Amino acid sequence: AGIVAANRNNGIGVKGVADNVLIMSLRVVPDGDERDKDIALAIRYAVKMGAKVINMSFGKEFSPQKKFVDDAVKFAEAKDVLIVHAAGNDGKDIDHAENYPSNTLLDKTKVTSNWITVGASSEEENKNLPASFSNYGKKEVDVFAPGVSIYNLKPGNQYKENDGTSMASPMVTGVAALLRSYFPQLTAAQIKECICNSVEKYSKKVYLPEEGSKKKTKVRFNELSVSGGVVNAYNAVKLAEKMTSPTNN
């Protein structure tokens, strides 16, 4: 919530990505893996209560009741709600490793118009750009966003620095909330287009995130996600302005 929308004008602590947005906090994850029925019910509740963007900073490797979640995701798509999901912190290629919830449905079709999967990037624009723990995937991860040493709000009126795709996901959610508040005429699919088509591209070789591996494999950063880059709010706003220009259909 702090990453998305912490007060930008009070001179205290941190500034959220978006200003003037409302947060709906839903407790979905108990101690341990979240239940599929809880994910599905939370998505449906958020949609019915008017949410325009849903952040999901959780994930797991097994989904016994995936159809419940798939149906909820399709419900969100029908209601023009964007879903942003953390890619996970296992250093795995989720084009092949199981990672749920996902936008690949049980029938192997995809709900891609209203779903963004986010990997974590570091503050270093070099071979260490992808966070060492982040999941990745040329097909399954859409964008990367800052997820290392993120200083943010903590329960009890405190602050804490954290790493994880759970930090990267709300970075993208914040950009989506910013765009949906300033450009309400854009659909969820168009918001995704603005975010994914406006990333900061990086094509140099980087260390591949590999769980528990001491071997340093190098790959090109643009091979780790669909967009091949890191989210950029400024670029996304410029693209949204272009898309909503009166000269465009």
PDB file of C-alpha atoms in Angstrom:
ATOM      1  CA  ALA A   1       0.000   0.000   0.000  1.00  0.00           C
ATOM      2  CA  GLY A   2       2.847   2.382   0.810  1.00  0.00           C
ATOM      3  CA  ILE A   3       4.656   1.720  -2.456  1.00  0.00           C
ATOM      4  CA  VAL A   4       1.457   2.357  -4.385  1.00  0.00           C
ATOM      5  CA  ALA A   5       0.048   5.345  -2.560  1.00  0.00           C
ATOM      6  CA  ALA A   6       1.955   6.687   0.455  1.00  0.00           C
ATOM      7  CA  ASN A   7       1.215  10.415   0.907  1.00  0.00           C
ATOM      8  CA  ARG A   8       3.460  12.387  -1.446  1.00  0.00           C
ATOM      9  CA  ASN A   9       2.917  15.771   0.208  1.00  0.00           C
ATOM     10  CA  ASN A  10       3.413  15.341   3.969  1.00  0.00           C
ATOM     11  CA  GLY A  11       7.220  15.374   4.015  1.00  0.00           C
ATOM     12  CA  ILE A  12       7.328  12.166   6.058  1.00  0.00           C
ATOM     13  CA  GLY A  13       8.887   8.810   5.246  1.00  0.00           C
ATOM     14  CA  VAL A  14       8.328   7.732   1.654  1.00  0.00           C
ATOM     15  CA  LYS A  15       6.325   8.870  -1.346  1.00  0.00           C
ATOM     16  CA  GLY A  16       4.009   6.453  -3.131  1.00  0.00           C
ATOM     17  CA  VAL A  17       4.111   6.074  -6.904  1.00  0.00           C
ATOM     18  CA  ALA A  18       0.561   7.397  -7.343  1.00  0.00           C
ATOM     19  CA  ASP A  19      -1.208  10.304  -5.728  1.00  0.00           C
ATOM     20  CA  ASN A  20      -4.883  10.639  -4.892  1.00  0.00           C
ATOM     21  CA  VAL A  21      -5.826   6.957  -5.134  1.00  0.00           C
ATOM     22  CA  LEU A  22      -7.753   4.794  -2.690  1.00  0.00           C
ATOM     23  CA  ILE A  23      -6.402   1.568  -1.217  1.00  0.00           C
ATOM     24  CA  MET A  24      -8.562  -1.488  -0.449  1.00  0.00           C
ATOM     25  CA  SER A  25      -6.578  -3.853   1.781  1.00  0.00           C
ATOM     26  CA  LEU A  26      -7.697  -7.486   1.687  1.00  0.00           C
ATOM     27  CA  ARG A  27      -6.128 -10.202   3.847  1.00  0.00           C
ATOM     28  CA  VAL A  28      -5.748 -13.110   1.444  1.00  0.00           C
ATOM     29  CA  VAL A  29      -2.669 -14.931   2.702  1.00  0.00           C
ATOM     30  CA  PRO A  30      -2.708 -16.772   6.048  1.00  0.00           C
ATOM     31  CA  ASP A  31       0.447 -18.172   7.658  1.00  0.00           C
ATOM     32  CA  GLY A  32       1.582 -20.359   4.789  1.00  0.00           C
ATOM     33  CA  ASP A  33       0.449 -20.656   1.186  1.00  0.00           C
ATOM     34  CA  GLU A  34      -2.718 -18.813   0.274  1.00  0.00           C
ATOM     35  CA  ARG A  35      -5.756 -20.937  -0.511  1.00  0.00           C
ATOM     36  CA  ASP A  36      -7.129 -20.786  -4.040  1.00  0.00           C
ATOM     37  CA  LYS A  37     -10.631 -20.096  -2.805  1.00  0.00           C
ATOM     38  CA  ASP A  38      -9.382 -17.096  -0.828  1.00  0.00           C
ATOM     39  CA  ILE A  39      -7.605 -15.687  -3.885  1.00  0.00           C
ATOM     40  CA  ALA A  40     -10.713 -16.161  -6.017  1.00  0.00           C
ATOM     41  CA  LEU A  41     -13.058 -14.636  -3.451  1.00  0.00           C
ATOM     42  CA  ALA A  42     -10.744 -11.672  -2.860  1.00  0.00           C
ATOM     43  CA  ILE A  43     -10.523 -10.914  -6.590  1.00  0.00           C
ATOM     44  CA  ARG A  44     -14.299 -11.082  -6.947  1.00  0.00           C
ATOM     45  CA  TYR A  45     -14.845  -8.942  -3.840  1.00  0.00           C
ATOM     46  CA  ALA A  46     -12.366  -6.294  -5.007  1.00  0.00           C
ATOM     47  CA  VAL A  47     -13.957  -6.147  -8.446  1.00  0.00           C
ATOM     48  CA  LYS A  48     -17.479  -5.888  -7.045  1.00  0.00           C
ATOM     49  CA  MET A  49     -16.386  -3.140  -4.635  1.00  0.00           C
ATOM     50  CA  GLY A  50     -15.036  -1.021  -7.482  1.00  0.00           C
ATOM     51  CA  ALA A  51     -11.294  -1.725  -7.603  1.00  0.00           C
ATOM     52  CA  LYS A  52      -9.693  -0.785 -10.917  1.00  0.00           C
ATOM     53  CA  VAL A  53      -6.268  -2.349 -10.250  1.00  0.00           C
ATOM     54  CA  ILE A  54      -5.528  -5.409  -8.098  1.00  0.00           C
ATOM     55  CA  ASN A  55      -2.027  -6.044  -6.738  1.00  0.00           C
ATOM     56  CA  MET A  56      -1.171  -9.631  -5.814  1.00  0.00           C
ATOM     57  CA  SER A  57       2.146  -9.823  -3.951  1.00  0.00           C
ATOM     58  CA  PHE A  58       1.947 -13.536  -3.268  1.00  0.00           C
ATOM     59  CA  GLY A  59       2.523 -16.787  -5.088  1.00  0.00           C
ATOM     60  CA  LYS A  60       3.060 -20.533  -4.798  1.00  0.00           C
ATOM     61  CA  GLU A  61       4.042 -23.623  -6.796  1.00  0.00           C
ATOM     62  CA  PHE A  62       0.845 -25.650  -6.492  1.00  0.00           C
ATOM     63  CA  SER A  63      -2.769 -24.706  -7.218  1.00  0.00           C
ATOM     64  CA  PRO A  64      -5.249 -27.519  -6.417  1.00  0.00           C
ATOM     65  CA  GLN A  65      -8.372 -25.434  -7.146  1.00  0.00           C
ATOM     66  CA  LYS A  66      -7.036 -23.351 -10.021  1.00  0.00           C
ATOM     67  CA  LYS A  67     -10.395 -23.167 -11.808  1.00  0.00           C
ATOM     68  CA  PHE A  68     -11.777 -21.032  -8.955  1.00  0.00           C
ATOM     69  CA  VAL A  69      -8.998 -18.521  -9.563  1.00  0.00           C
ATOM     70  CA  ASP A  70      -9.266 -18.710 -13.360  1.00  0.00           C
ATOM     71  CA  ASP A  71     -12.973 -17.904 -13.216  1.00  0.00           C
ATOM     72  CA  ALA A  72     -12.292 -14.945 -10.908  1.00  0.00           C
ATOM     73  CA  VAL A  73      -9.594 -13.619 -13.250  1.00  0.00           C
ATOM     74  CA  LYS A  74     -11.962 -13.887 -16.211  1.00  0.00           C
ATOM     75  CA  PHE A  75     -14.585 -12.061 -14.119  1.00  0.00           C
ATOM     76  CA  ALA A  76     -12.072  -9.254 -13.513  1.00  0.00           C
ATOM     77  CA  GLU A  77     -11.270  -9.132 -17.218  1.00  0.00           C
ATOM     78  CA  ALA A  78     -14.958  -8.811 -18.084  1.00  0.00           C
ATOM     79  CA  LYS A  79     -15.238  -5.898 -15.623  1.00  0.00           C
ATOM     80  CA  ASP A  80     -12.149  -4.125 -17.023  1.00  0.00           C
ATOM     81  CA  VAL A  81      -9.991  -4.605 -13.911  1.00  0.00           C
ATOM     82  CA  LEU A  82      -6.206  -4.877 -14.244  1.00  0.00           C
ATOM     83  CA  ILE A  83      -4.367  -7.548 -12.217  1.00  0.00           C
ATOM     84  CA  VAL A  84      -0.678  -7.142 -11.340  1.00  0.00           C
ATOM     85  CA  HIS A  85       1.116 -10.196  -9.935  1.00  0.00           C
ATOM     86  CA  ALA A  86       4.565 -10.694  -8.403  1.00  0.00           C
ATOM     87  CA  ALA A  87       6.670 -13.170 -10.399  1.00  0.00           C
ATOM     88  CA  GLY A  88       8.132 -14.823  -7.289  1.00  0.00           C
ATOM     89  CA  ASN A  89      11.504 -15.004  -5.544  1.00  0.00           C
ATOM     90  CA  ASP A  90      12.835 -18.444  -6.461  1.00  0.00           C
ATOM     91  CA  GLY A  91      15.357 -17.487  -9.163  1.00  0.00           C
ATOM     92  CA  LYS A  92      13.495 -19.697 -11.641  1.00  0.00           C
ATOM     93  CA  ASP A  93      12.367 -19.518 -15.248  1.00  0.00           C
ATOM     94  CA  ILE A  94       8.600 -19.579 -14.828  1.00  0.00           C
ATOM     95  CA  ASP A  95       8.129 -20.271 -18.513  1.00  0.00           C
ATOM     96  CA  HIS A  96       8.855 -23.818 -17.305  1.00  0.00           C
ATOM     97  CA  ALA A  97       8.580 -23.840 -13.489  1.00  0.00           C
ATOM     98  CA  GLU A  98       5.125 -23.816 -11.885  1.00  0.00           C
ATOM     99  CA  ASN A  99       4.099 -20.448 -10.423  1.00  0.00           C
ATOM    100  CA  TYR A 100       0.560 -19.588  -9.305  1.00  0.00           C
ATOM    101  CA  PRO A 101      -1.698 -17.734  -9.644  1.00  0.00           C
ATOM    102  CA  SER A 102      -1.005 -17.286 -13.339  1.00  0.00           C
ATOM    103  CA  ASN A 103      -2.699 -16.012 -16.456  1.00  0.00           C
ATOM    104  CA  THR A 104      -2.370 -19.418 -18.124  1.00  0.00           C
ATOM    105  CA  LEU A 105      -5.716 -21.110 -17.610  1.00  0.00           C
ATOM    106  CA  LEU A 106      -6.361 -24.815 -17.119  1.00  0.00           C
ATOM    107  CA  ASP A 107      -7.279 -25.184 -20.792  1.00  0.00           C
ATOM    108  CA  LYS A 108      -3.843 -23.677 -21.636  1.00  0.00           C
ATOM    109  CA  THR A 109      -5.354 -20.490 -23.049  1.00  0.00           C
ATOM    110  CA  LYS A 110      -4.179 -17.181 -21.623  1.00  0.00           C
ATOM    111  CA  VAL A 111      -5.931 -14.171 -20.160  1.00  0.00           C
ATOM    112  CA  THR A 112      -3.337 -11.607 -21.175  1.00  0.00           C
ATOM    113  CA  SER A 113      -5.317  -8.414 -21.699  1.00  0.00           C
ATOM    114  CA  ASN A 114      -5.734  -7.572 -18.000  1.00  0.00           C
ATOM    115  CA  TRP A 115      -2.749  -9.353 -16.390  1.00  0.00           C
ATOM    116  CA  ILE A 116       0.833  -8.173 -15.765  1.00  0.00           C
ATOM    117  CA  THR A 117       3.500 -10.362 -14.153  1.00  0.00           C
ATOM    118  CA  VAL A 118       6.398  -8.447 -12.601  1.00  0.00           C
ATOM    119  CA  GLY A 119       9.997  -9.457 -11.933  1.00  0.00           C
ATOM    120  CA  ALA A 120      12.345  -7.560  -9.609  1.00  0.00           C
ATOM    121  CA  SER A 121      15.211  -5.367 -10.762  1.00  0.00           C
ATOM    122  CA  SER A 122      17.999  -3.885  -8.655  1.00  0.00           C
ATOM    123  CA  GLU A 123      19.301  -0.324  -8.476  1.00  0.00           C
ATOM    124  CA  GLU A 124      22.336  -1.276 -10.585  1.00  0.00           C
ATOM    125  CA  GLU A 125      22.230  -0.703 -14.325  1.00  0.00           C
ATOM    126  CA  ASN A 126      24.846  -3.336 -15.059  1.00  0.00           C
ATOM    127  CA  LYS A 127      25.260  -7.116 -14.929  1.00  0.00           C
ATOM    128  CA  ASN A 128      23.446  -7.130 -11.566  1.00  0.00           C
ATOM    129  CA  LEU A 129      20.307  -5.424 -12.932  1.00  0.00           C
ATOM    130  CA  PRO A 130      17.974  -8.411 -12.397  1.00  0.00           C
ATOM    131  CA  ALA A 131      17.575  -9.152  -8.690  1.00  0.00           C
ATOM    132  CA  SER A 132      19.459 -12.344  -7.872  1.00  0.00           C
ATOM    133  CA  PHE A 133      16.305 -13.916  -6.403  1.00  0.00           C
ATOM    134  CA  SER A 134      13.776 -12.877  -9.038  1.00  0.00           C
ATOM    135  CA  ASN A 135      11.847 -15.295 -11.197  1.00  0.00           C
ATOM    136  CA  TYR A 136      11.935 -14.517 -14.904  1.00  0.00           C
ATOM    137  CA  GLY A 137      10.497 -15.736 -18.187  1.00  0.00           C
ATOM    138  CA  LYS A 138      10.512 -14.566 -21.788  1.00  0.00           C
ATOM    139  CA  LYS A 139       6.849 -15.572 -22.079  1.00  0.00           C
ATOM    140  CA  GLU A 140       5.457 -15.385 -18.539  1.00  0.00           C
ATOM    141  CA  VAL A 141       7.073 -12.246 -17.042  1.00  0.00           C
ATOM    142  CA  ASP A 142       5.924  -9.008 -18.638  1.00  0.00           C
ATOM    143  CA  VAL A 143       8.159  -6.367 -17.052  1.00  0.00           C
ATOM    144  CA  PHE A 144      10.719  -5.807 -14.337  1.00  0.00           C
ATOM    145  CA  ALA A 145      10.425  -3.136 -11.636  1.00  0.00           C
ATOM    146  CA  PRO A 146      12.545  -2.055  -8.639  1.00  0.00           C
ATOM    147  CA  GLY A 147      12.480  -4.726  -5.948  1.00  0.00           C
ATOM    148  CA  VAL A 148      15.793  -4.437  -4.078  1.00  0.00           C
ATOM    149  CA  SER A 149      16.376  -2.316  -0.949  1.00  0.00           C
ATOM    150  CA  ILE A 150      12.909  -0.784  -1.131  1.00  0.00           C
ATOM    151  CA  TYR A 151      12.254   1.472   1.872  1.00  0.00           C
ATOM    152  CA  ASN A 152       8.568   1.435   2.672  1.00  0.00           C
ATOM    153  CA  LEU A 153       5.843   1.561   5.290  1.00  0.00           C
ATOM    154  CA  LYS A 154       5.578  -1.083   8.002  1.00  0.00           C
ATOM    155  CA  PRO A 155       2.666  -1.816  10.356  1.00  0.00           C
ATOM    156  CA  GLY A 156       2.801   0.182  13.570  1.00  0.00           C
ATOM    157  CA  ASN A 157       3.729   3.532  11.995  1.00  0.00           C
ATOM    158  CA  GLN A 158       7.222   2.316  11.172  1.00  0.00           C
ATOM    159  CA  TYR A 159       9.401   1.903   8.087  1.00  0.00           C
ATOM    160  CA  LYS A 160      11.456  -1.012   6.802  1.00  0.00           C
ATOM    161  CA  GLU A 161      13.698  -1.884   3.861  1.00  0.00           C
ATOM    162  CA  ASN A 162      12.701  -5.022   1.959  1.00  0.00           C
ATOM    163  CA  ASP A 163      13.668  -7.035  -1.122  1.00  0.00           C
ATOM    164  CA  GLY A 164      11.322  -9.067  -3.297  1.00  0.00           C
ATOM    165  CA  THR A 165       9.011  -9.190  -6.261  1.00  0.00           C
ATOM    166  CA  SER A 166       6.375  -8.310  -3.646  1.00  0.00           C
ATOM    167  CA  MET A 167       7.958  -4.838  -3.761  1.00  0.00           C
ATOM    168  CA  ALA A 168       8.284  -4.778  -7.550  1.00  0.00           C
ATOM    169  CA  SER A 169       4.659  -5.698  -8.178  1.00  0.00           C
ATOM    170  CA  PRO A 170       3.175  -2.664  -6.355  1.00  0.00           C
ATOM    171  CA  MET A 171       5.635  -0.431  -8.236  1.00  0.00           C
ATOM    172  CA  VAL A 172       3.808  -1.430 -11.412  1.00  0.00           C
ATOM    173  CA  THR A 173       0.460  -1.300  -9.634  1.00  0.00           C
ATOM    174  CA  GLY A 174       1.260   2.271  -8.631  1.00  0.00           C
ATOM    175  CA  VAL A 175       1.976   3.219 -12.237  1.00  0.00           C
ATOM    176  CA  ALA A 176      -1.274   1.531 -13.303  1.00  0.00           C
ATOM    177  CA  ALA A 177      -3.199   3.433 -10.609  1.00  0.00           C
ATOM    178  CA  LEU A 178      -1.572   6.678 -11.743  1.00  0.00           C
ATOM    179  CA  LEU A 179      -2.608   6.040 -15.340  1.00  0.00           C
ATOM    180  CA  ARG A 180      -6.148   4.953 -14.467  1.00  0.00           C
ATOM    181  CA  SER A 181      -6.705   8.079 -12.373  1.00  0.00           C
ATOM    182  CA  TYR A 182      -5.393  10.549 -14.966  1.00  0.00           C
ATOM    183  CA  PHE A 183      -6.608   8.693 -18.055  1.00  0.00           C
ATOM    184  CA  PRO A 184      -9.904   7.058 -17.003  1.00  0.00           C
ATOM    185  CA  GLN A 185     -10.931   6.554 -20.621  1.00  0.00           C
ATOM    186  CA  LEU A 186      -8.225   3.916 -21.094  1.00  0.00           C
ATOM    187  CA  THR A 187      -9.174   0.270 -20.602  1.00  0.00           C
ATOM    188  CA  ALA A 188      -7.225  -2.224 -18.507  1.00  0.00           C
ATOM    189  CA  ALA A 189      -5.762  -3.654 -21.708  1.00  0.00           C
ATOM    190  CA  GLN A 190      -4.633  -0.200 -22.814  1.00  0.00           C
ATOM    191  CA  ILE A 191      -3.087   0.498 -19.406  1.00  0.00           C
ATOM    192  CA  LYS A 192      -1.094  -2.717 -19.753  1.00  0.00           C
ATOM    193  CA  GLU A 193      -0.043  -1.618 -23.228  1.00  0.00           C
ATOM    194  CA  CYS A 194       1.119   1.753 -21.876  1.00  0.00           C
ATOM    195  CA  ILE A 195       3.202   0.101 -19.153  1.00  0.00           C
ATOM    196  CA  CYS A 196       4.730  -2.697 -21.200  1.00  0.00           C
ATOM    197  CA  ASN A 197       5.445  -0.643 -24.325  1.00  0.00           C
ATOM    198  CA  SER A 198       7.159   2.193 -22.465  1.00  0.00           C
ATOM    199  CA  VAL A 199       9.785   0.312 -20.448  1.00  0.00           C
ATOM    200  CA  GLU A 200      13.441   1.278 -20.264  1.00  0.00           C
ATOM    201  CA  LYS A 201      15.024  -1.325 -22.541  1.00  0.00           C
ATOM    202  CA  TYR A 202      18.289  -2.956 -21.540  1.00  0.00           C
ATOM    203  CA  SER A 203      19.949  -5.402 -23.905  1.00  0.00           C
ATOM    204  CA  LYS A 204      23.363  -5.942 -22.315  1.00  0.00           C
ATOM    205  CA  LYS A 205      24.348  -9.226 -20.678  1.00  0.00           C
ATOM    206  CA  VAL A 206      23.469  -9.705 -17.019  1.00  0.00           C
ATOM    207  CA  TYR A 207      23.767 -12.433 -14.415  1.00  0.00           C
ATOM    208  CA  LEU A 208      20.897 -14.880 -14.685  1.00  0.00           C
ATOM    209  CA  PRO A 209      18.975 -15.260 -11.413  1.00  0.00           C
ATOM    210  CA  GLU A 210      19.550 -18.861 -10.338  1.00  0.00           C
ATOM    211  CA  GLU A 211      18.270 -20.293  -7.077  1.00  0.00           C
ATOM    212  CA  GLY A 212      21.093 -21.618  -4.930  1.00  0.00           C
ATOM    213  CA  SER A 213      23.591 -21.599  -7.781  1.00  0.00           C
ATOM    214  CA  LYS A 214      27.136 -20.338  -7.311  1.00  0.00           C
ATOM    215  CA  LYS A 215      27.741 -20.474 -11.041  1.00  0.00           C
ATOM    216  CA  LYS A 216      27.201 -17.139 -12.745  1.00  0.00           C
ATOM    217  CA  THR A 217      25.431 -17.609 -16.067  1.00  0.00           C
ATOM    218  CA  LYS A 218      25.139 -14.563 -18.295  1.00  0.00           C
ATOM    219  CA  VAL A 219      22.201 -13.765 -20.569  1.00  0.00           C
ATOM    220  CA  ARG A 220      20.863 -10.627 -22.189  1.00  0.00           C
ATOM    221  CA  PHE A 221      18.462  -8.801 -19.900  1.00  0.00           C
ATOM    222  CA  ASN A 222      15.888  -8.392 -22.662  1.00  0.00           C
ATOM    223  CA  GLU A 223      15.577 -12.188 -22.788  1.00  0.00           C
ATOM    224  CA  LEU A 224      14.180 -12.347 -19.244  1.00  0.00           C
ATOM    225  CA  SER A 225      10.754 -10.832 -19.933  1.00  0.00           C
ATOM    226  CA  VAL A 226       8.273 -10.070 -22.681  1.00  0.00           C
ATOM    227  CA  SER A 227       8.998  -6.341 -22.723  1.00  0.00           C
ATOM    228  CA  GLY A 228      12.738  -6.664 -22.155  1.00  0.00           C
ATOM    229  CA  GLY A 229      12.910  -3.717 -19.805  1.00  0.00           C
ATOM    230  CA  VAL A 230      12.175  -1.970 -16.519  1.00  0.00           C
ATOM    231  CA  VAL A 231       8.947  -0.059 -15.894  1.00  0.00           C
ATOM    232  CA  ASN A 232       9.136   3.721 -16.320  1.00  0.00           C
ATOM    233  CA  ALA A 233       6.278   5.878 -15.067  1.00  0.00           C
ATOM    234  CA  TYR A 234       7.280   8.956 -17.056  1.00  0.00           C
ATOM    235  CA  ASN A 235       7.392   7.035 -20.320  1.00  0.00           C
ATOM    236  CA  ALA A 236       4.060   5.350 -19.515  1.00  0.00           C
ATOM    237  CA  VAL A 237       2.365   8.713 -18.945  1.00  0.00           C
ATOM    238  CA  LYS A 238       3.748  10.059 -22.232  1.00  0.00           C
ATOM    239  CA  LEU A 239       2.410   7.014 -24.076  1.00  0.00           C
ATOM    240  CA  ALA A 240      -0.986   7.368 -22.368  1.00  0.00           C
ATOM    241  CA  GLU A 241      -1.126  11.023 -23.422  1.00  0.00           C
ATOM    242  CA  LYS A 242      -0.366  10.004 -26.989  1.00  0.00           C
ATOM    243  CA  MET A 243      -3.038   7.293 -26.932  1.00  0.00           C
ATOM    244  CA  THR A 244      -5.693   9.714 -25.645  1.00  0.00           C
ATOM    245  CA  SER A 245      -4.751  12.567 -27.966  1.00  0.00           C
ATOM    246  CA  PRO A 246      -7.703  13.928 -29.971  1.00  0.00           C
ATOM    247  CA  THR A 247      -5.692  13.246 -33.154  1.00  0.00           C
ATOM    248  CA  ASN A 248      -5.728   9.509 -32.413  1.00  0.00           C
ATOM    249  CA  ASN A 249      -8.752   7.289 -33.001  1.00  0.00           C
TER     250      ASN A 249
END
